[in-house]
Amino acid sequence: MPLTLSERTLSISPSVTLAVDARAKQLRAEGLDVIGFSAGEPDFCTPEYINDAGKFAIDAGITRYTPVAGTLDLRQKICDKFIHDNGVEYTPAEVIVSSGAKQSLFTALSAIINPGDEVLVPSPCWLSYPEMIRMAGGTPVLVHGREENNFVVTAEMMRPFVTEHTKALIINSPNNPNGCVWSRDELKAIADLAVECGFYVISDEIYEKLIYDDEKHYCMSSFGPEIKKQCIVINGVSKTYAMTGWRIGYAAGPKNIIKAMTSFQSHASSNANSIAQYAAATALSCGDKYILSMIDEYNARRRLMYRLVNEIDGLSCKLPKGAFYIMASLKEILGRSYKGKKITGSTSFAETLLDEKRVAVVPALAFGDDNYVRLSYATSRQNIVEGMARIKEFVSEMED
């Protein structure tokens, strides 16, 4: 038998966001001044009280295996968080802790998807959703939102895509890559559709705390006992507490699903890092003061980037309501050329911009719409001003 790779792994597309970030880091290592708007990662340091908890855990010998689903203390803290923030009751047996929210998502899909099952995904969407669905044996069904509606995909827009093969929906509010936030009524209508048609809802709420103006986050499982039985809520500490490298995510849902996820995780990776679990429990216990100051800064950056994008002749964007991303439209400049290189879509725009002006953005082709690029404002205001000035210069130098 020939020594080949599996068809499943060969069909997986690499992460464009990580590829762009890696290219930017390579250029920086070569001594070039690169402004990065690509990575979906807070630029803040992990708060000192969380770092202290991690150091304590090491010194106290909290360095051994934990239960696969996570320490009881952390799972209870997560239950307390759901009560305090979302008004939803969970028990520790209905919670699993994983090595990041990404693992929680993939494990959830692996627990519920069979070959031939379809999973609805509002689009533009985080690029890993379709790949995870395929890796779990399912088929992603993208339901495209419109910019004039802030990319929000409603229950009415989803209904025509529901078939006898629809097993689940993945919804992400606040949203990556466009920062949209579904309203209470919009989420309730989606919950009602899921209950009516009998499919699961995987609600990715990792950006829950990063929300602005008068918007409010609503947990999908808070809309009644029926949807709670069909809902798996994904969250974690990476974005909220600037703990991306600590790799702690979690899922809450019906006990039978969490049990299946725990069995899967027991063979795939076992427990999440014990030291990081201790630090995450501390983060959930007393982090509100830090979160508020971080949100204030993100809000200032959001408005700054929004203004600067819309000051560029040929680019435009909507004001995002959550997360830390902006989707900038390229529709007016597609077809133009820069030094003989034709800008045919988001990839050629992003590659040429990085090569010529040393600014890293993410082509939204990876998110399902080639007419946009994603910019992250999880960087300093100084970087935003400088980076946007370079983009303005780049666009102004294009030729029809």
PDB file of N, CA, C and O in Angstrom, residues 110-145:
ATOM      1  N   SER A 110     -17.952  17.043  16.622  1.00  0.00           N
ATOM      2  CA  SER A 110     -17.644  15.614  16.562  1.00  0.00           C
ATOM      3  C   SER A 110     -18.653  14.785  17.349  1.00  0.00           C
ATOM      4  O   SER A 110     -18.905  13.621  17.016  1.00  0.00           O
ATOM      5  N   ALA A 111     -19.226  15.388  18.385  1.00  0.00           N
ATOM      6  CA  ALA A 111     -20.189  14.665  19.222  1.00  0.00           C
ATOM      7  C   ALA A 111     -21.571  14.554  18.594  1.00  0.00           C
ATOM      8  O   ALA A 111     -22.352  13.657  18.961  1.00  0.00           O
ATOM      9  N   ILE A 112     -21.903  15.433  17.638  1.00  0.00           N
ATOM     10  CA  ILE A 112     -23.282  15.443  17.118  1.00  0.00           C
ATOM     11  C   ILE A 112     -23.396  15.175  15.622  1.00  0.00           C
ATOM     12  O   ILE A 112     -24.484  14.858  15.138  1.00  0.00           O
ATOM     13  N   ILE A 113     -22.299  15.276  14.863  1.00  0.00           N
ATOM     14  CA  ILE A 113     -22.384  15.194  13.409  1.00  0.00           C
ATOM     15  C   ILE A 113     -22.136  13.777  12.902  1.00  0.00           C
ATOM     16  O   ILE A 113     -21.184  13.102  13.324  1.00  0.00           O
ATOM     17  N   ASN A 114     -22.993  13.340  11.981  1.00  0.00           N
ATOM     18  CA  ASN A 114     -22.812  12.094  11.246  1.00  0.00           C
ATOM     19  C   ASN A 114     -22.593  12.425   9.768  1.00  0.00           C
ATOM     20  O   ASN A 114     -22.988  13.502   9.300  1.00  0.00           O
ATOM     21  N   PRO A 115     -21.972  11.514   9.007  1.00  0.00           N
ATOM     22  CA  PRO A 115     -21.792  11.761   7.576  1.00  0.00           C
ATOM     23  C   PRO A 115     -23.118  12.100   6.895  1.00  0.00           C
ATOM     24  O   PRO A 115     -24.133  11.432   7.115  1.00  0.00           O
ATOM     25  N   GLY A 116     -23.105  13.175   6.108  1.00  0.00           N
ATOM     26  CA  GLY A 116     -24.320  13.595   5.419  1.00  0.00           C
ATOM     27  C   GLY A 116     -25.090  14.679   6.131  1.00  0.00           C
ATOM     28  O   GLY A 116     -25.980  15.302   5.540  1.00  0.00           O
ATOM     29  N   ASP A 117     -24.774  14.915   7.403  1.00  0.00           N
ATOM     30  CA  ASP A 117     -25.451  15.983   8.140  1.00  0.00           C
ATOM     31  C   ASP A 117     -25.007  17.346   7.632  1.00  0.00           C
ATOM     32  O   ASP A 117     -23.836  17.539   7.270  1.00  0.00           O
ATOM     33  N   GLU A 118     -25.930  18.280   7.621  1.00  0.00           N
ATOM     34  CA  GLU A 118     -25.642  19.646   7.197  1.00  0.00           C
ATOM     35  C   GLU A 118     -25.636  20.582   8.394  1.00  0.00           C
ATOM     36  O   GLU A 118     -26.418  20.404   9.335  1.00  0.00           O
ATOM     37  N   VAL A 119     -24.750  21.574   8.350  1.00  0.00           N
ATOM     38  CA  VAL A 119     -24.647  22.571   9.416  1.00  0.00           C
ATOM     39  C   VAL A 119     -24.756  23.956   8.790  1.00  0.00           C
ATOM     40  O   VAL A 119     -23.962  24.320   7.921  1.00  0.00           O
ATOM     41  N   LEU A 120     -25.756  24.723   9.210  1.00  0.00           N
ATOM     42  CA  LEU A 120     -25.938  26.084   8.717  1.00  0.00           C
ATOM     43  C   LEU A 120     -24.906  27.008   9.359  1.00  0.00           C
ATOM     44  O   LEU A 120     -24.639  26.909  10.566  1.00  0.00           O
ATOM     45  N   VAL A 121     -24.364  27.919   8.550  1.00  0.00           N
ATOM     46  CA  VAL A 121     -23.387  28.878   9.061  1.00  0.00           C
ATOM     47  C   VAL A 121     -23.662  30.246   8.438  1.00  0.00           C
ATOM     48  O   VAL A 121     -23.539  30.405   7.224  1.00  0.00           O
ATOM     49  N   PRO A 122     -24.079  31.237   9.237  1.00  0.00           N
ATOM     50  CA  PRO A 122     -24.185  32.600   8.694  1.00  0.00           C
ATOM     51  C   PRO A 122     -22.830  33.057   8.164  1.00  0.00           C
ATOM     52  O   PRO A 122     -21.791  32.811   8.789  1.00  0.00           O
ATOM     53  N   SER A 123     -22.835  33.705   7.013  1.00  0.00           N
ATOM     54  CA  SER A 123     -21.602  34.118   6.354  1.00  0.00           C
ATOM     55  C   SER A 123     -21.675  35.598   5.999  1.00  0.00           C
ATOM     56  O   SER A 123     -22.762  36.095   5.709  1.00  0.00           O
ATOM     57  N   PRO A 124     -20.549  36.330   6.007  1.00  0.00           N
ATOM     58  CA  PRO A 124     -19.171  35.904   6.245  1.00  0.00           C
ATOM     59  C   PRO A 124     -18.983  35.314   7.651  1.00  0.00           C
ATOM     60  O   PRO A 124     -19.597  35.785   8.613  1.00  0.00           O
ATOM     61  N   CYS A 125     -18.139  34.296   7.724  1.00  0.00           N
ATOM     62  CA  CYS A 125     -17.969  33.576   8.988  1.00  0.00           C
ATOM     63  C   CYS A 125     -16.493  33.335   9.257  1.00  0.00           C
ATOM     64  O   CYS A 125     -15.642  33.430   8.360  1.00  0.00           O
ATOM     65  N   TRP A 126     -16.207  32.994  10.496  1.00  0.00           N
ATOM     66  CA  TRP A 126     -14.849  32.599  10.866  1.00  0.00           C
ATOM     67  C   TRP A 126     -14.448  31.417  10.001  1.00  0.00           C
ATOM     68  O   TRP A 126     -15.191  30.444   9.859  1.00  0.00           O
ATOM     69  N   LEU A 127     -13.269  31.497   9.417  1.00  0.00           N
ATOM     70  CA  LEU A 127     -12.860  30.532   8.405  1.00  0.00           C
ATOM     71  C   LEU A 127     -12.754  29.101   8.921  1.00  0.00           C
ATOM     72  O   LEU A 127     -12.806  28.142   8.129  1.00  0.00           O
ATOM     73  N   SER A 128     -12.614  28.888  10.225  1.00  0.00           N
ATOM     74  CA  SER A 128     -12.462  27.528  10.752  1.00  0.00           C
ATOM     75  C   SER A 128     -13.784  26.763  10.828  1.00  0.00           C
ATOM     76  O   SER A 128     -13.776  25.529  10.887  1.00  0.00           O
ATOM     77  N   TYR A 129     -14.918  27.469  10.851  1.00  0.00           N
ATOM     78  CA  TYR A 129     -16.193  26.754  10.966  1.00  0.00           C
ATOM     79  C   TYR A 129     -16.407  25.745   9.842  1.00  0.00           C
ATOM     80  O   TYR A 129     -16.663  24.564  10.106  1.00  0.00           O
ATOM     81  N   PRO A 130     -16.346  26.167   8.555  1.00  0.00           N
ATOM     82  CA  PRO A 130     -16.575  25.178   7.488  1.00  0.00           C
ATOM     83  C   PRO A 130     -15.576  24.021   7.522  1.00  0.00           C
ATOM     84  O   PRO A 130     -15.951  22.865   7.279  1.00  0.00           O
ATOM     85  N   GLU A 131     -14.315  24.331   7.826  1.00  0.00           N
ATOM     86  CA  GLU A 131     -13.307  23.269   7.858  1.00  0.00           C
ATOM     87  C   GLU A 131     -13.581  22.284   8.993  1.00  0.00           C
ATOM     88  O   GLU A 131     -13.452  21.066   8.817  1.00  0.00           O
ATOM     89  N   MET A 132     -13.950  22.794  10.168  1.00  0.00           N
ATOM     90  CA  MET A 132     -14.276  21.913  11.286  1.00  0.00           C
ATOM     91  C   MET A 132     -15.455  21.012  10.959  1.00  0.00           C
ATOM     92  O   MET A 132     -15.472  19.819  11.303  1.00  0.00           O
ATOM     93  N   ILE A 133     -16.465  21.584  10.317  1.00  0.00           N
ATOM     94  CA  ILE A 133     -17.653  20.804   9.954  1.00  0.00           C
ATOM     95  C   ILE A 133     -17.265  19.666   9.022  1.00  0.00           C
ATOM     96  O   ILE A 133     -17.696  18.517   9.203  1.00  0.00           O
ATOM     97  N   ARG A 134     -16.429  19.969   8.017  1.00  0.00           N
ATOM     98  CA  ARG A 134     -15.979  18.926   7.092  1.00  0.00           C
ATOM     99  C   ARG A 134     -15.130  17.885   7.817  1.00  0.00           C
ATOM    100  O   ARG A 134     -15.256  16.679   7.562  1.00  0.00           O
ATOM    101  N   MET A 135     -14.266  18.333   8.716  1.00  0.00           N
ATOM    102  CA  MET A 135     -13.424  17.406   9.466  1.00  0.00           C
ATOM    103  C   MET A 135     -14.257  16.456  10.322  1.00  0.00           C
ATOM    104  O   MET A 135     -13.877  15.304  10.559  1.00  0.00           O
ATOM    105  N   ALA A 136     -15.411  16.937  10.790  1.00  0.00           N
ATOM    106  CA  ALA A 136     -16.299  16.107  11.607  1.00  0.00           C
ATOM    107  C   ALA A 136     -17.215  15.231  10.755  1.00  0.00           C
ATOM    108  O   ALA A 136     -18.011  14.459  11.308  1.00  0.00           O
ATOM    109  N   GLY A 137     -17.114  15.368   9.419  1.00  0.00           N
ATOM    110  CA  GLY A 137     -17.904  14.528   8.528  1.00  0.00           C
ATOM    111  C   GLY A 137     -19.162  15.162   8.007  1.00  0.00           C
ATOM    112  O   GLY A 137     -19.945  14.512   7.304  1.00  0.00           O
ATOM    113  N   GLY A 138     -19.396  16.436   8.327  1.00  0.00           N
ATOM    114  CA  GLY A 138     -20.610  17.116   7.894  1.00  0.00           C
ATOM    115  C   GLY A 138     -20.387  17.987   6.670  1.00  0.00           C
ATOM    116  O   GLY A 138     -19.290  18.067   6.116  1.00  0.00           O
ATOM    117  N   THR A 139     -21.463  18.664   6.280  1.00  0.00           N
ATOM    118  CA  THR A 139     -21.429  19.561   5.129  1.00  0.00           C
ATOM    119  C   THR A 139     -21.823  20.963   5.567  1.00  0.00           C
ATOM    120  O   THR A 139     -22.934  21.154   6.076  1.00  0.00           O
ATOM    121  N   PRO A 140     -20.939  21.950   5.405  1.00  0.00           N
ATOM    122  CA  PRO A 140     -21.315  23.321   5.762  1.00  0.00           C
ATOM    123  C   PRO A 140     -22.252  23.914   4.719  1.00  0.00           C
ATOM    124  O   PRO A 140     -22.067  23.725   3.514  1.00  0.00           O
ATOM    125  N   VAL A 141     -23.271  24.634   5.187  1.00  0.00           N
ATOM    126  CA  VAL A 141     -24.215  25.329   4.310  1.00  0.00           C
ATOM    127  C   VAL A 141     -24.169  26.797   4.697  1.00  0.00           C
ATOM    128  O   VAL A 141     -24.667  27.195   5.752  1.00  0.00           O
ATOM    129  N   LEU A 142     -23.535  27.620   3.865  1.00  0.00           N
ATOM    130  CA  LEU A 142     -23.358  29.029   4.181  1.00  0.00           C
ATOM    131  C   LEU A 142     -24.600  29.820   3.796  1.00  0.00           C
ATOM    132  O   LEU A 142     -25.121  29.682   2.688  1.00  0.00           O
ATOM    133  N   VAL A 143     -25.063  30.646   4.730  1.00  0.00           N
ATOM    134  CA  VAL A 143     -26.210  31.530   4.493  1.00  0.00           C
ATOM    135  C   VAL A 143     -25.664  32.959   4.537  1.00  0.00           C
ATOM    136  O   VAL A 143     -25.250  33.439   5.593  1.00  0.00           O
ATOM    137  N   HIS A 144     -25.654  33.626   3.404  1.00  0.00           N
ATOM    138  CA  HIS A 144     -24.927  34.887   3.280  1.00  0.00           C
ATOM    139  C   HIS A 144     -25.734  36.082   3.798  1.00  0.00           C
ATOM    140  O   HIS A 144     -26.904  36.261   3.442  1.00  0.00           O
ATOM    141  N   GLY A 145     -25.082  36.883   4.638  1.00  0.00           N
ATOM    142  CA  GLY A 145     -25.663  38.127   5.113  1.00  0.00           C
ATOM    143  C   GLY A 145     -25.309  39.272   4.180  1.00  0.00           C
ATOM    144  O   GLY A 145     -24.412  39.152   3.339  1.00  0.00           O
TER     145      GLY A 145
END
